[in-house]
Amino acid sequence: MKRHHIAGIISGICAIGLAVRSALSGNIVEALIYFIGLSVIAVSSFFKDRLTPRWSHRILPFWMGVILVCLMLFELVVFIFLP
């Protein structure tokens, strides 16, 4: 399993968690925004090999992807454990 597969799985879990928490609190619009926005990131990072042409350059460096995943995990933890 490559790094972008792991990042895709983690962002997918964050998307589902944040969407469910927002939906249960009554914020349907916010739940849709979380789910659509983070699902796009999850799918694009998971299928990076098939979606990226061989001649294109990297859009984001690896360290920036790590920071984004850590921010999503932090937001998920904050939303779950803080009322």
PDB file of C-alpha atoms in Angstrom:
ATOM      1  CA  MET A   1       0.000   0.000   0.000  1.00  0.00           C
ATOM      2  CA  LYS A   2       1.422   3.331  -1.030  1.00  0.00           C
ATOM      3  CA  ARG A   3       1.372   6.604   0.884  1.00  0.00           C
ATOM      4  CA  HIS A   4      -1.340   8.148  -1.258  1.00  0.00           C
ATOM      5  CA  HIS A   5      -3.589   5.145  -0.615  1.00  0.00           C
ATOM      6  CA  ILE A   6      -3.205   5.649   3.127  1.00  0.00           C
ATOM      7  CA  ALA A   7      -3.883   9.389   2.801  1.00  0.00           C
ATOM      8  CA  GLY A   8      -6.992   8.645   0.720  1.00  0.00           C
ATOM      9  CA  ILE A   9      -8.334   6.209   3.293  1.00  0.00           C
ATOM     10  CA  ILE A  10      -7.712   8.605   6.188  1.00  0.00           C
ATOM     11  CA  SER A  11      -9.369  11.530   4.407  1.00  0.00           C
ATOM     12  CA  GLY A  12     -12.326   9.300   3.511  1.00  0.00           C
ATOM     13  CA  ILE A  13     -12.761   8.321   7.149  1.00  0.00           C
ATOM     14  CA  CYS A  14     -12.573  11.995   8.144  1.00  0.00           C
ATOM     15  CA  ALA A  15     -15.163  12.892   5.494  1.00  0.00           C
ATOM     16  CA  ILE A  16     -17.607  10.292   6.755  1.00  0.00           C
ATOM     17  CA  GLY A  17     -17.027  11.177  10.414  1.00  0.00           C
ATOM     18  CA  LEU A  18     -17.434  14.916   9.959  1.00  0.00           C
ATOM     19  CA  ALA A  19     -20.476  14.475   7.713  1.00  0.00           C
ATOM     20  CA  VAL A  20     -22.213  12.151  10.172  1.00  0.00           C
ATOM     21  CA  ARG A  21     -21.483  14.420  13.122  1.00  0.00           C
ATOM     22  CA  SER A  22     -22.782  17.474  11.260  1.00  0.00           C
ATOM     23  CA  ALA A  23     -25.871  15.620  10.079  1.00  0.00           C
ATOM     24  CA  LEU A  24     -26.672  14.397  13.589  1.00  0.00           C
ATOM     25  CA  SER A  25     -26.371  17.919  14.976  1.00  0.00           C
ATOM     26  CA  GLY A  26     -28.819  19.192  12.350  1.00  0.00           C
ATOM     27  CA  ASN A  27     -26.422  20.951   9.968  1.00  0.00           C
ATOM     28  CA  ILE A  28     -27.326  19.225   6.715  1.00  0.00           C
ATOM     29  CA  VAL A  29     -25.659  21.832   4.501  1.00  0.00           C
ATOM     30  CA  GLU A  30     -22.424  21.637   6.486  1.00  0.00           C
ATOM     31  CA  ALA A  31     -22.568  17.830   6.329  1.00  0.00           C
ATOM     32  CA  LEU A  32     -22.890  17.938   2.541  1.00  0.00           C
ATOM     33  CA  ILE A  33     -19.997  20.379   2.266  1.00  0.00           C
ATOM     34  CA  TYR A  34     -17.774  18.184   4.422  1.00  0.00           C
ATOM     35  CA  PHE A  35     -18.732  15.011   2.605  1.00  0.00           C
ATOM     36  CA  ILE A  36     -18.372  16.373  -0.926  1.00  0.00           C
ATOM     37  CA  GLY A  37     -15.187  18.338  -0.262  1.00  0.00           C
ATOM     38  CA  LEU A  38     -13.314  15.648   1.611  1.00  0.00           C
ATOM     39  CA  SER A  39     -14.596  12.824  -0.592  1.00  0.00           C
ATOM     40  CA  VAL A  40     -13.102  14.531  -3.635  1.00  0.00           C
ATOM     41  CA  ILE A  41      -9.772  14.695  -1.830  1.00  0.00           C
ATOM     42  CA  ALA A  42     -10.081  11.053  -0.752  1.00  0.00           C
ATOM     43  CA  VAL A  43     -10.902   9.733  -4.222  1.00  0.00           C
ATOM     44  CA  SER A  44      -8.298  11.822  -6.002  1.00  0.00           C
ATOM     45  CA  SER A  45      -5.533  10.829  -3.607  1.00  0.00           C
ATOM     46  CA  PHE A  46      -6.511   7.139  -3.544  1.00  0.00           C
ATOM     47  CA  PHE A  47      -6.629   6.829  -7.344  1.00  0.00           C
ATOM     48  CA  LYS A  48      -3.613   9.077  -7.936  1.00  0.00           C
ATOM     49  CA  ASP A  49      -1.891   6.504 -10.154  1.00  0.00           C
ATOM     50  CA  ARG A  50      -4.788   6.244 -12.583  1.00  0.00           C
ATOM     51  CA  LEU A  51      -5.839   9.908 -12.591  1.00  0.00           C
ATOM     52  CA  THR A  52      -2.409  11.462 -13.033  1.00  0.00           C
ATOM     53  CA  PRO A  53      -0.874  11.424 -16.506  1.00  0.00           C
ATOM     54  CA  ARG A  54       2.758  10.381 -16.631  1.00  0.00           C
ATOM     55  CA  TRP A  55       3.979  13.744 -17.941  1.00  0.00           C
ATOM     56  CA  SER A  56       2.349  15.992 -15.359  1.00  0.00           C
ATOM     57  CA  HIS A  57       4.124  17.480 -12.372  1.00  0.00           C
ATOM     58  CA  ARG A  58       3.161  17.136  -8.743  1.00  0.00           C
ATOM     59  CA  ILE A  59       0.609  19.710  -7.679  1.00  0.00           C
ATOM     60  CA  LEU A  60       1.278  19.565  -3.934  1.00  0.00           C
ATOM     61  CA  PRO A  61       4.484  18.447  -2.295  1.00  0.00           C
ATOM     62  CA  PHE A  62       4.289  15.457   0.029  1.00  0.00           C
ATOM     63  CA  TRP A  63       4.791  17.502   3.201  1.00  0.00           C
ATOM     64  CA  MET A  64       1.814  19.679   2.341  1.00  0.00           C
ATOM     65  CA  GLY A  65      -0.377  16.589   1.941  1.00  0.00           C
ATOM     66  CA  VAL A  66       0.764  15.356   5.338  1.00  0.00           C
ATOM     67  CA  ILE A  67      -0.176  18.699   6.896  1.00  0.00           C
ATOM     68  CA  LEU A  68      -3.627  18.589   5.276  1.00  0.00           C
ATOM     69  CA  VAL A  69      -4.279  15.055   6.530  1.00  0.00           C
ATOM     70  CA  CYS A  70      -3.134  15.996  10.046  1.00  0.00           C
ATOM     71  CA  LEU A  71      -5.438  19.037  10.032  1.00  0.00           C
ATOM     72  CA  MET A  72      -8.377  16.886   8.950  1.00  0.00           C
ATOM     73  CA  LEU A  73      -7.653  14.347  11.699  1.00  0.00           C
ATOM     74  CA  PHE A  74      -7.336  17.138  14.281  1.00  0.00           C
ATOM     75  CA  GLU A  75     -10.645  18.626  13.167  1.00  0.00           C
ATOM     76  CA  LEU A  76     -12.315  15.219  13.362  1.00  0.00           C
ATOM     77  CA  VAL A  77     -10.996  14.641  16.890  1.00  0.00           C
ATOM     78  CA  VAL A  78     -12.040  18.124  18.033  1.00  0.00           C
ATOM     79  CA  PHE A  79     -15.541  17.745  16.592  1.00  0.00           C
ATOM     80  CA  ILE A  80     -16.033  14.307  18.125  1.00  0.00           C
ATOM     81  CA  PHE A  81     -14.749  14.987  21.641  1.00  0.00           C
ATOM     82  CA  LEU A  82     -15.716  18.621  22.154  1.00  0.00           C
ATOM     83  CA  PRO A  83     -19.441  19.453  22.257  1.00  0.00           C
TER      84      PRO A  83
END
